Coordinates of C-alpha atoms and ligand atoms in Angstrom, one line a residue:
X1 CA 100.7 -42.0 86.3
X2 CA 103.2 -44.2 87.5
X3 CA 105.8 -43.4 89.9
X4 CA 108.6 -42.4 87.5
X5 CA 106.0 -40.0 85.5
X6 CA 107.6 -36.6 84.6
X7 CA 105.8 -33.7 86.4
X8 CA 105.0 -31.8 83.1
X9 CA 106.9 -28.6 82.6
X10 CA 107.0 -26.4 79.7
X11 CA 110.1 -24.8 81.3
X12 CA 113.5 -25.8 79.9
X13 CA 115.9 -27.9 82.2
X14 CA 118.8 -26.0 80.1
X15 CA 120.0 -22.8 81.1
X16 CA 120.2 -20.1 78.0
X17 CA 123.1 -18.6 77.3
X18 CA 122.5 -14.5 78.5
X19 CA 126.0 -13.5 77.5
X20 CA 127.0 -15.7 74.5
X21 CA 126.2 -14.7 70.7
X22 CA 126.2 -19.2 70.9
X23 CA 123.3 -20.9 71.0
X24 CA 123.2 -24.9 72.1
X25 CA 122.3 -25.5 68.5
X26 CA 125.1 -23.8 66.7
X27 CA 127.6 -26.8 67.2
X28 CA 125.1 -29.4 68.7
X29 CA 125.2 -32.9 67.3
X30 CA 121.7 -34.6 67.1
X31 CA 121.0 -37.9 66.6
X32 CA 118.1 -39.1 64.5
X33 CA 115.9 -41.9 66.2
X34 CA 113.3 -43.6 63.4
X35 CA 111.1 -45.0 66.7
X36 CA 110.0 -47.7 64.6
X37 CA 113.2 -49.2 63.8
X38 CA 115.5 -48.2 67.5
X39 CA 114.3 -50.7 70.1
X40 CA 111.6 -52.7 71.0
X41 CA 110.2 -52.9 74.5
X42 CA 106.9 -54.9 73.9
X43 CA 108.2 -57.6 71.2
X44 CA 105.5 -56.7 68.8
X45 CA 108.3 -56.2 66.6
X46 CA 108.3 -52.3 66.0
X47 CA 110.3 -50.2 68.4
X48 CA 108.5 -47.4 70.8
X49 CA 109.0 -44.9 73.2
X50 CA 109.7 -47.0 76.0
X51 CA 112.4 -48.9 73.6
X52 CA 113.9 -45.4 73.5
X53 CA 113.9 -45.0 77.1
X54 CA 115.8 -47.9 77.5
X55 CA 118.6 -46.8 75.7
X56 CA 119.1 -43.0 77.0
X57 CA 122.0 -44.4 78.7
X58 CA 123.9 -45.4 75.2
X59 CA 123.1 -42.2 73.6
X60 CA 124.0 -39.9 76.7
X61 CA 127.7 -42.1 76.3
X62 CA 127.6 -41.0 72.7
X63 CA 128.2 -37.4 73.3
X64 CA 125.3 -36.2 71.8
X65 CA 123.2 -32.8 72.5
X66 CA 119.6 -34.0 71.5
X67 CA 117.9 -36.5 69.7
X68 CA 115.3 -36.1 67.2
X69 CA 112.7 -38.4 66.8
X70 CA 110.4 -39.6 63.5
X71 CA 106.4 -39.3 64.2
X72 CA 105.3 -41.4 67.3
X73 CA 101.0 -39.7 66.5
X74 CA 98.2 -41.8 65.9
X75 CA 98.3 -42.5 62.5
X76 CA 97.2 -46.0 60.0
X77 CA 101.1 -45.8 59.1
X78 CA 100.8 -45.9 55.2
X79 CA 103.6 -43.4 55.0
X80 CA 105.6 -44.9 58.1
X81 CA 103.9 -42.2 60.6
X82 CA 104.3 -39.2 58.0
X83 CA 100.1 -39.7 57.6
X84 CA 99.6 -37.9 61.1
X85 CA 95.8 -38.7 62.1
X86 CA 96.0 -37.3 65.7
X87 CA 99.3 -34.7 66.3
X88 CA 98.3 -34.7 69.7
X89 CA 98.6 -38.3 70.6
X90 CA 100.8 -41.1 70.7
X91 CA 100.4 -44.4 68.5
X92 CA 99.8 -47.1 70.0
X93 CA 102.3 -48.9 68.3
X94 CA 105.0 -46.6 69.9
X95 CA 102.9 -46.5 73.5
X96 CA 101.3 -43.8 75.2
X97 CA 101.7 -39.8 75.9
X98 CA 102.7 -41.1 79.4
X99 CA 105.7 -43.1 77.5
X100 CA 106.5 -39.9 75.9
X101 CA 106.5 -37.6 79.3
X102 CA 108.8 -40.4 81.2
X103 CA 111.2 -40.5 77.7
X104 CA 111.3 -36.8 77.7
X105 CA 112.2 -36.7 81.8
X106 CA 114.7 -39.1 81.2
X107 CA 115.9 -37.3 78.6
X108 CA 116.7 -34.1 80.0
X109 CA 117.8 -35.5 83.3
X110 CA 121.2 -36.8 81.0
X111 CA 121.4 -33.5 79.6
X112 CA 119.6 -34.3 76.6
X113 CA 117.2 -32.0 74.3
X114 CA 114.7 -33.6 72.2
X115 CA 113.0 -32.4 69.3
X116 CA 110.1 -34.0 67.5
X117 CA 108.5 -34.1 64.2
X118 CA 105.9 -31.9 62.9
X119 CA 104.3 -32.8 59.7
X120 CA 102.3 -29.7 58.4
X121 CA 102.1 -30.2 54.7
X122 CA 99.5 -32.8 54.8
X123 CA 97.5 -34.9 57.4
X124 CA 96.1 -38.4 56.8
X125 CA 93.2 -39.1 55.5
X126 CA 91.8 -40.9 58.3
X127 CA 92.5 -37.2 59.9
X128 CA 89.2 -36.0 61.2
X129 CA 89.6 -33.0 59.5
X130 CA 89.9 -34.8 56.0
X131 CA 86.9 -37.5 57.0
X132 CA 84.9 -34.6 57.7
X133 CA 85.9 -32.9 54.3
X134 CA 84.9 -35.4 52.6
X135 CA 81.7 -35.8 54.1
X136 CA 80.5 -32.0 54.2
X137 CA 81.0 -31.8 50.2
X138 CA 81.9 -29.5 47.4
X139 CA 82.4 -25.5 48.7
X140 CA 82.1 -26.5 52.3
X141 CA 84.6 -24.8 55.1
X142 CA 85.7 -28.4 55.7
X143 CA 87.1 -28.6 52.2
X144 CA 88.8 -25.0 52.5
X145 CA 91.0 -26.5 54.6
X146 CA 92.7 -28.4 51.9
X147 CA 92.7 -28.0 48.3
X148 CA 90.3 -29.3 46.7
X149 CA 89.8 -28.2 42.9
X150 CA 87.3 -29.2 39.8
X151 CA 88.9 -31.1 37.4
X152 CA 89.8 -30.2 34.0
X153 CA 88.1 -31.9 30.6
X154 CA 84.5 -32.0 28.8
X155 CA 83.4 -33.2 33.0
X156 CA 86.1 -32.5 34.7
X157 CA 87.4 -36.2 34.2
X158 CA 91.3 -35.0 34.1
X159 CA 93.3 -33.7 37.2
X160 CA 93.2 -29.6 37.8
X161 CA 96.8 -29.4 36.6
X162 CA 100.1 -31.8 35.3
X163 CA 101.7 -32.4 39.2
X164 CA 103.3 -35.4 40.2
X165 CA 103.2 -37.1 43.5
X166 CA 106.8 -37.4 44.8
X167 CA 105.8 -40.9 45.3
X168 CA 104.9 -41.5 41.8
X169 CA 102.0 -41.1 39.7
X170 CA 99.5 -37.8 39.6
X171 CA 99.4 -35.5 42.6
X172 CA 95.5 -35.6 42.5
X173 CA 92.7 -37.9 43.1
X174 CA 89.1 -37.8 42.6
X175 CA 86.1 -37.9 45.3
X176 CA 83.4 -40.0 44.4
X177 CA 81.4 -36.6 43.7
X178 CA 83.8 -35.7 41.1
X179 CA 86.4 -32.7 42.7
X180 CA 90.2 -33.7 43.1
X181 CA 91.9 -33.1 46.1
X182 CA 95.8 -32.7 46.0
X183 CA 98.4 -35.1 47.8
X184 CA 102.2 -34.2 47.1
X185 CA 102.9 -37.7 48.7
X186 CA 100.6 -40.7 48.8
X187 CA 96.8 -40.1 47.7
X188 CA 96.0 -41.1 51.8
X189 CA 98.8 -37.7 52.3
X190 CA 96.3 -34.8 51.4
X191 CA 97.8 -31.5 51.2
X192 CA 96.5 -29.0 53.7
X193 CA 95.5 -25.4 52.5
X194 CA 98.3 -23.2 54.2
X195 CA 96.2 -19.8 53.1
X196 CA 93.5 -20.8 55.7
X197 CA 93.5 -19.2 58.8
X198 CA 92.1 -22.9 60.5
X199 CA 95.3 -24.2 59.5
X200 CA 97.5 -21.7 61.0
X201 CA 95.7 -21.6 64.2
X202 CA 95.4 -25.2 64.2
X203 CA 99.1 -25.8 64.3
X204 CA 99.8 -22.6 66.7
X205 CA 98.1 -24.9 69.0
X206 CA 100.0 -28.4 68.1
X207 CA 103.5 -26.9 68.3
X208 CA 102.3 -25.1 72.3
X209 CA 100.9 -28.7 72.7
X210 CA 104.0 -30.1 72.4
X211 CA 105.9 -27.2 74.3
X212 CA 103.9 -27.2 77.1
X213 CA 105.1 -31.2 77.5
X214 CA 108.5 -29.9 77.3
X215 CA 110.1 -30.6 74.0
X216 CA 113.0 -28.4 72.5
X217 CA 112.1 -28.2 69.1
X218 CA 110.9 -29.6 65.6
X219 CA 112.2 -31.0 62.7
X220 CA 109.5 -29.4 60.3
X221 CA 108.9 -32.2 57.8
X222 CA 108.6 -30.6 53.8
X223 CA 108.8 -27.5 55.2
X224 CA 109.6 -26.0 51.5
X225 CA 105.6 -27.3 50.4
X226 CA 103.6 -25.8 52.2
X227 CA 102.7 -23.3 50.4
X228 CA 101.8 -23.1 46.6
X229 CA 101.4 -21.1 44.2
X230 CA 98.1 -19.6 44.4
X231 CA 96.8 -20.4 40.7
X232 CA 98.4 -23.8 40.7
X233 CA 99.5 -23.5 37.3
X234 CA 101.1 -26.6 35.0
X235 CA 104.7 -27.1 35.9
X236 CA 107.3 -27.8 33.4
X237 CA 109.0 -31.0 34.2
X238 CA 111.7 -31.1 31.8
X239 CA 113.1 -27.1 32.4
X240 CA 116.7 -27.7 33.6
X241 CA 117.1 -26.6 37.2
X242 CA 120.7 -26.3 39.3
X243 CA 121.1 -28.5 42.6
X244 CA 119.3 -31.3 44.2
X245 CA 116.2 -30.0 45.4
X246 CA 112.6 -29.7 44.2
X247 CA 111.3 -26.4 42.2
X248 CA 108.3 -25.3 40.8
X249 CA 104.9 -23.7 41.6
X250 CA 104.5 -26.4 44.5
X251 CA 107.5 -26.1 46.0
X252 CA 109.3 -23.1 48.1
X253 CA 107.1 -20.4 47.6
X254 CA 108.1 -17.2 49.0
X255 CA 104.9 -16.8 51.2
X256 CA 105.8 -20.2 53.6
X257 CA 108.0 -17.9 55.3
X258 CA 105.4 -16.1 57.0
X259 CA 104.5 -19.4 58.3
X260 CA 107.9 -19.7 59.6
X261 CA 107.9 -16.3 61.4
X262 CA 105.0 -16.9 63.0
X263 CA 106.1 -20.3 64.5
X264 CA 109.6 -18.3 65.6
X265 CA 106.8 -16.1 67.7
X266 CA 105.2 -18.8 69.3
X267 CA 108.7 -20.9 70.2
X268 CA 110.2 -17.4 71.1
X269 CA 106.9 -17.5 74.0
X270 CA 109.0 -20.4 75.7
X271 CA 112.4 -19.9 77.4
X272 CA 115.0 -22.4 76.8
X273 CA 116.1 -21.6 73.3
X274 CA 113.8 -24.2 71.5
X275 CA 114.5 -24.5 67.7
X276 CA 113.1 -25.3 64.3
X277 CA 115.1 -27.4 61.5
X278 CA 114.3 -27.5 58.0
X279 CA 113.3 -30.6 55.6
X280 CA 113.9 -28.3 52.4
X281 CA 114.9 -29.7 49.3
X282 CA 115.3 -26.5 47.6
X283 CA 117.2 -25.7 44.0
X284 CA 119.1 -23.6 43.7
X285 CA 120.8 -24.3 47.1
X286 CA 120.9 -20.6 47.7
X287 CA 117.3 -20.6 48.5
X288 CA 118.0 -22.6 51.7
X289 CA 119.4 -19.6 53.6
X290 CA 116.0 -18.1 53.4
X291 CA 114.7 -20.9 56.2
X292 CA 117.5 -19.7 58.8
X293 CA 116.8 -15.9 59.2
X294 CA 117.4 -14.3 62.2
X295 CA 113.4 -14.4 62.6
X296 CA 112.7 -18.2 61.2
X297 CA 113.9 -21.3 61.9
X298 CA 117.3 -21.7 63.8
X299 CA 118.5 -24.7 61.1
X300 CA 117.9 -26.0 57.7
X301 CA 119.6 -29.9 56.6
X302 CA 122.4 -29.0 53.9
X303 CA 121.2 -32.0 52.0
X304 CA 123.0 -30.9 49.0
X305 CA 126.4 -31.5 50.6
X306 CA 124.5 -35.3 51.6
X307 CA 124.3 -35.9 47.9
X308 CA 127.8 -35.1 46.5
X309 CA 129.3 -38.4 47.3
X310 CA 133.4 -39.5 47.2
X311 CA 134.5 -36.4 45.4
X312 CA 136.9 -33.8 47.3
X313 CA 136.5 -31.1 45.3
X314 CA 132.8 -31.4 44.9
X315 CA 133.1 -31.7 48.8
X316 CA 135.2 -28.0 49.0
X317 CA 133.1 -26.4 46.9
X318 CA 129.9 -27.6 48.8
X319 CA 131.3 -27.0 52.3
X320 CA 132.2 -23.5 51.2
X321 CA 128.9 -22.7 49.6
X322 CA 127.1 -24.1 52.3
X323 CA 128.8 -22.2 54.8
X324 CA 128.7 -18.7 52.2
X325 CA 124.7 -19.1 52.2
X326 CA 124.1 -19.6 56.3
X327 CA 127.0 -17.0 57.1
X328 CA 124.8 -14.4 54.6
X329 CA 121.8 -14.3 56.9
X330 CA 124.2 -14.9 60.1
X331 CA 122.8 -18.4 60.8
X332 CA 125.2 -21.4 61.3
X333 CA 125.5 -24.6 59.0
X334 CA 123.6 -28.1 59.4
X335 CA 125.5 -31.2 58.5
X336 CA 124.1 -34.6 57.6
X337 CA 125.0 -37.7 55.6
X338 CA 122.0 -40.1 56.1
X339 CA 119.0 -39.8 57.5
X340 CA 116.0 -42.6 56.7
X341 CA 115.4 -41.4 53.1
X342 CA 118.2 -42.2 51.5
X343 CA 120.8 -45.1 51.2
X344 CA 122.8 -45.1 54.3
X345 CA 126.5 -43.3 53.7
X346 CA 128.3 -46.1 53.7
X347 CA 126.3 -48.1 51.5
X348 CA 126.5 -45.2 48.9
X349 CA 130.4 -44.4 49.4
X350 CA 130.9 -48.2 48.8
X351 CA 129.1 -48.4 45.4
X352 CA 130.9 -49.0 41.9
X353 CA 130.0 -44.7 41.3
X354 CA 130.7 -42.8 44.8
X355 CA 129.0 -40.2 43.3
X356 CA 125.7 -41.8 42.5
X357 CA 122.7 -40.8 44.0
X358 CA 120.2 -44.1 43.9
X359 CA 116.7 -43.5 45.7
X360 CA 117.4 -47.1 46.7
X361 CA 119.3 -50.4 46.3
X362 CA 117.7 -53.7 45.2
X363 CA 119.4 -57.4 45.0
X364 CA 119.5 -56.5 40.9
X365 CA 121.4 -53.7 41.3
X366 CA 125.3 -53.3 41.6
X367 CA 126.2 -54.4 45.4
X368 CA 127.9 -52.0 47.2
X369 CA 131.7 -53.0 48.5
X370 CA 131.1 -52.8 52.1
X371 CA 134.5 -52.7 53.6
X372 CA 135.2 -50.0 51.2
X373 CA 132.2 -48.0 51.9
X374 CA 132.7 -48.3 55.4
X375 CA 136.4 -47.1 55.5
X376 CA 135.1 -43.8 53.1
X377 CA 132.2 -43.5 55.7
X378 CA 134.5 -42.8 58.7
X379 CA 136.7 -40.9 56.6
X380 CA 133.3 -38.6 56.3
X381 CA 132.6 -38.8 59.5
X382 CA 136.0 -37.1 60.6
X383 CA 135.0 -34.4 57.8
X384 CA 131.7 -33.7 58.8
X385 CA 132.4 -33.8 62.7
X386 CA 135.3 -31.5 62.2
X387 CA 133.2 -29.1 60.8
X388 CA 131.9 -25.9 61.9
X389 CA 128.2 -25.9 62.8
X390 CA 125.6 -28.6 63.8
X391 CA 125.5 -32.6 62.5
X392 CA 123.0 -34.6 62.9
X393 CA 123.6 -38.6 63.0
X394 CA 121.2 -41.1 61.9
X395 CA 120.5 -44.2 64.2
X396 CA 122.8 -47.4 63.3
X397 CA 125.3 -44.9 61.7
X398 CA 127.6 -44.9 64.5
X399 CA 127.2 -48.9 64.4
X400 CA 128.8 -48.9 60.8
X401 CA 125.1 -50.0 59.2
X402 CA 125.0 -51.0 55.3
X403 CA 121.3 -50.9 54.0
X404 CA 119.5 -53.9 53.6
X405 CA 120.4 -54.2 49.7
X406 CA 118.4 -57.6 48.7
X407 CA 115.2 -56.9 50.8
X408 CA 112.5 -59.2 48.8
X409 CA 109.9 -57.4 47.2
X410 CA 107.2 -58.7 49.5
X411 CA 109.0 -57.4 52.5
X412 CA 108.8 -53.9 51.2
X413 CA 106.9 -51.7 52.9
X414 CA 107.6 -48.0 51.3
X415 CA 104.9 -46.3 49.3
X416 CA 107.1 -45.1 47.4
X417 CA 107.6 -48.5 45.9
X418 CA 104.4 -49.0 45.0
X419 CA 103.4 -45.8 44.0
X420 CA 106.0 -45.9 41.3
X421 CA 105.4 -49.3 40.2
X422 CA 108.6 -50.6 42.0
X423 CA 110.6 -48.2 39.7
X424 CA 111.9 -46.7 42.9
X425 CA 113.1 -49.3 45.3
X426 CA 112.4 -47.2 48.1
X427 CA 113.4 -46.0 51.3
X428 CA 113.2 -49.4 53.5
X429 CA 116.9 -50.2 53.0
X430 CA 117.8 -47.9 55.0
X431 CA 115.0 -48.1 58.0
X432 CA 115.9 -51.7 59.0
X433 CA 115.4 -52.3 62.9
X434 CA 119.1 -52.2 64.9
X435 CA 120.9 -54.8 66.2
X436 CA 121.7 -54.6 69.7
X437 CA 122.7 -58.3 70.6
X438 CA 124.2 -60.5 68.2
X439 CA 123.5 -63.6 70.4
X440 CA 119.7 -62.6 70.6
X441 CA 116.8 -63.5 68.0
X442 CA 116.1 -60.3 65.9
X443 CA 119.8 -59.2 66.8
X444 CA 118.1 -57.9 70.5
X445 CA 116.0 -55.5 68.3
X446 CA 113.0 -56.3 70.9
X447 CA 112.5 -59.2 73.5
X448 CA 110.8 -61.7 70.9
X449 CA 113.0 -61.8 68.3
X450 CA 110.3 -60.1 65.9
X451 CA 111.5 -57.2 63.6
X452 CA 109.1 -55.4 60.8
X453 CA 111.2 -55.5 58.6
X454 CA 113.9 -58.3 57.6
X455 CA 117.6 -57.8 58.9
X456 CA 120.4 -59.1 57.2
X457 CA 122.7 -61.2 58.6
X458 CA 125.6 -58.9 58.4
X459 CA 123.7 -57.1 61.1
X460 CA 125.1 -59.8 63.6
X461 CA 128.8 -58.6 63.7
X462 CA 127.9 -54.7 63.8
X463 CA 125.5 -55.5 66.6
X464 CA 126.3 -53.4 69.5
X465 CA 127.8 -56.0 72.1
X466 CA 130.1 -56.7 69.5
X467 CA 131.5 -53.2 69.5
X468 CA 131.3 -51.8 72.6
X469 CA 134.3 -51.9 74.6
X470 CA 135.8 -53.1 71.1
X471 CA 139.1 -50.7 69.7
X472 CA 138.8 -49.5 66.8
X473 CA 135.3 -50.4 66.6
X474 CA 132.9 -48.0 64.4
X475 CA 130.9 -46.9 68.0
X476 CA 134.2 -46.8 70.1
X477 CA 135.4 -44.7 66.6
X478 CA 132.3 -42.4 66.7
X479 CA 132.8 -42.2 70.8
X480 CA 136.1 -40.9 70.5
X481 CA 135.5 -38.5 67.6
X482 CA 132.1 -37.0 69.6
X483 CA 134.1 -36.8 72.8
X484 CA 137.3 -35.0 71.0
X485 CA 134.7 -32.8 68.8
X486 CA 133.0 -31.3 71.9
X487 CA 136.0 -31.0 74.3
X488 CA 137.6 -29.1 71.4
X489 CA 134.4 -27.3 70.6
X490 CA 135.0 -27.6 67.0
X491 CA 131.4 -27.3 66.0
X492 CA 132.1 -23.6 67.3
X493 CA 135.3 -22.8 65.6
X494 CA 136.2 -21.9 62.2
X495 CA 137.5 -23.5 58.9
X496 CA 140.8 -22.6 57.2
X497 CA 141.7 -24.3 54.3
X498 CA 145.2 -25.8 53.6
X499 CA 146.8 -25.8 50.1
X500 CA 146.7 -29.9 49.1
X501 CA 146.4 -31.7 45.7
X502 CA 143.1 -32.3 43.8
X503 CA 142.4 -35.5 45.4
X504 CA 142.9 -34.8 49.1
X505 CA 141.0 -32.3 51.7
X506 CA 143.3 -30.5 54.3
X507 CA 142.4 -27.8 56.9
X508 CA 142.4 -27.2 60.8
X509 CA 139.7 -26.0 62.9
X510 CA 140.2 -25.1 66.1
X511 CA 143.8 -26.2 66.6
X512 CA 142.8 -29.7 64.8
X513 CA 144.3 -30.8 61.7
X514 CA 141.8 -32.8 59.5
X515 CA 143.8 -34.4 56.2
X516 CA 141.4 -36.9 54.0
X517 CA 142.6 -38.9 51.4
X518 CA 140.2 -39.4 48.5
X519 CA 142.6 -40.3 45.8
X520 CA 144.3 -44.0 45.3
X521 CA 147.5 -43.8 47.0
X522 CA 148.6 -42.9 49.8
X523 CA 150.3 -39.7 51.0
X524 CA 152.5 -38.1 53.2
X525 CA 151.4 -36.4 56.5
X526 CA 152.1 -32.5 57.6
X527 CA 155.2 -32.9 59.7
X528 CA 155.4 -32.3 63.9
X529 CA 152.0 -32.9 64.2
X530 CA 150.4 -35.4 66.6
X531 CA 148.0 -38.1 65.4
X532 CA 144.6 -37.9 68.1
X533 CA 142.2 -39.9 65.8
X534 CA 142.7 -42.3 62.5
X535 CA 139.4 -42.8 60.8
X536 CA 140.2 -46.8 61.0
X537 CA 143.4 -49.0 62.1
X538 CA 145.1 -49.0 58.8
X539 CA 144.7 -45.3 58.4
X540 CA 148.6 -44.3 58.8
X541 CA 151.1 -46.6 57.7
X542 CA 154.9 -45.6 57.7
X543 CA 153.8 -41.9 58.5
X544 CA 151.1 -41.8 55.5
X545 CA 147.7 -41.4 55.4
X546 CA 146.4 -44.5 53.1
X547 CA 143.3 -43.4 50.4
X548 CA 139.7 -43.9 51.7
X549 CA 141.1 -42.9 55.3
X550 CA 141.5 -39.4 57.3
X551 CA 142.9 -38.2 60.7
X552 CA 142.8 -35.5 62.8
X553 CA 146.1 -34.2 64.0
X554 CA 147.2 -31.7 66.1
Ligands
NOJ1 C1 109.7 -36.2 54.2 C2 109.9 -37.7 55.4 O1 111.1 -37.5 55.6 C3 109.6 -38.5 54.5 O2 109.9 -40.2 55.3 C4 108.5 -38.5 54.3 O3 107.8 -39.7 52.7 C5 107.4 -37.2 53.3 N1 108.2 -36.1 54.0 C6 106.4 -37.2 53.3 O4 105.9 -36.7 54.5

C-alpha cells in the first residue's frame, strides 16, 4: 500500500443518531456514479476508481450526502459490469482494491458515505461457480447453485417454460449436455438458485467483505427477482397488470423477503447505520412497501414516479400514493428521476409526448426539444428536492446532460439492443462519458481524449468548466437547490398541498412554498412571499410563473 492508502476499518466514521428517530438515509441525497462514464484517470477511455477519487471535491461541493457506485467488480462486461465474475475483486478496467480503499477513505474524509452495488440475482457465466457447474454435469451440487432444468418436448429440445429474458428472447439456454439454465437477462448472466444455502452463505460473506472495508451500504440489483415460484410455471404474458413493474412467477415472490431480513441482520452487526436500497420494479406499486419494512431494507427506488412524465395530476397522485405506501410501514420515500437504465429526464421531458416512456431514443425516432426538456427537468428538480424523503441524482443530471439520441448502431454496447435484434434501442444513450472540460479532447473525460462511447457535440457547452461559477447554469442551479434543501431540512419535512388548478402543483414543506407550472400560460404567484430559487432565469416574468418552470418561495 502506498502512503495515501486507507487504514482498513469497518468502523463507520459517522456518528450514529442516538436520540433522534431520524437516520441519515431518511433525507439523504445520493449521487449515482456509473464508474465507466464518470472520469477516466489512465486514458483508456473508461472511467475508473482513481477518476472518482480525483473528482470528490466536485461532488462534496454539490452538498450531497453519499455516492452510489454501479459495479466495478471483475467482469467480462457483457452487461457493463452487471455480470460479475468475482464479487471481491476490482476489475483492472476500474483499478485495484487499493484504489477502492483510497477512494472510500477520501470520500469519508469529505463527509460522503459510499454505497456499492450488489448483484445477487445472477452471476457472470465466467464466475468460477458457473464454470464448475457446466463442467460438473446434471444432478451435481455445483449445478444446484443455479437454475438448471430438463427441457420439454420429446427429447427436451424445448425450454422448461415460456419465460422471456428482460433483454429479449427466451430466458433459457441449453447446455451441450442437454440441460437448460435460466437467465432472466443475458445468456451470460445465469440466475442463481436462492433456495440453496450455499448461495445464502456466499452472499452473507460478500456483504461482510465490503462492510469490513467500510462501505455504508448496498444498492441491491434486481431485488425483486431472486426467488422464483417453486414450480416455474408458464407465465401469461398477455395478462393485464397495474403499474410499471414486473410481475409473474419469476418476480416479487413473497419468500424473497426472508433474504432481506437475513441481510438486515448482517448489516446490523456493523455500526454506523449501513443501508440497503432496493432496485425492485414491482407491480402493483403497493408491493414496494414490503421491501422497506423495519426489518428489511431502508430504501426502495420509487420508479413509478419516474415514469409519470410531465403531468401535474399524475405526479400528485404518484407522490401521495408513494408516501402512503412507505408511510404504512414507517419508512420514507426515495425519489429518482434518471439512472443508467432509462432515458435521461431532460430528454424524456422534451419529447413530443412528455409522458411517454421510451426504452431509448435513436436517430430515426422523434427527437427531443432540448431547451424545453431542460426547462421542465429543472422544474422537476425543484419539485423532487422539496419532497420529504431521500433523492438520488444520476451523474451528469446536474449539468443538464441529455441522452445521446443519434448514436450509430455500430457504437452500441447494450446487450438489450443486440438480444432484441435492435427492437430496443438500449440504454447506451444515457451512459455517455461525462464532459469535464470543453477545451480538451473527449471534453476532458480522461487524459487521452478517448471515450468508450462517443459524446455528442452538444456536451461541449455543457461541460463542467462552462458551467462552474456561471450564474444561471444548471450546475450552479443544482448547487443552490441542494444547499437550500439541506439548510432547510426539506428531506425531513412534511408536505401540504395548496388548492390549485389542474395544471399546477403547489405545496409547502418546512416553510418553503413550491409552485410548478405544467400548463401552457403564465400563472400568478402567491402574494407576499420572497423568491429564493427559480428553476431558470426566465421562470418569473412580471410576477408570474412561466410555463415549464418552478419556484421556491418563503
Ligand atoms: C438492473 C441494472 O440496473 C441493469 O443495468 C442491469 O442490466 C440489470 N439489472 C441486470 O443486472
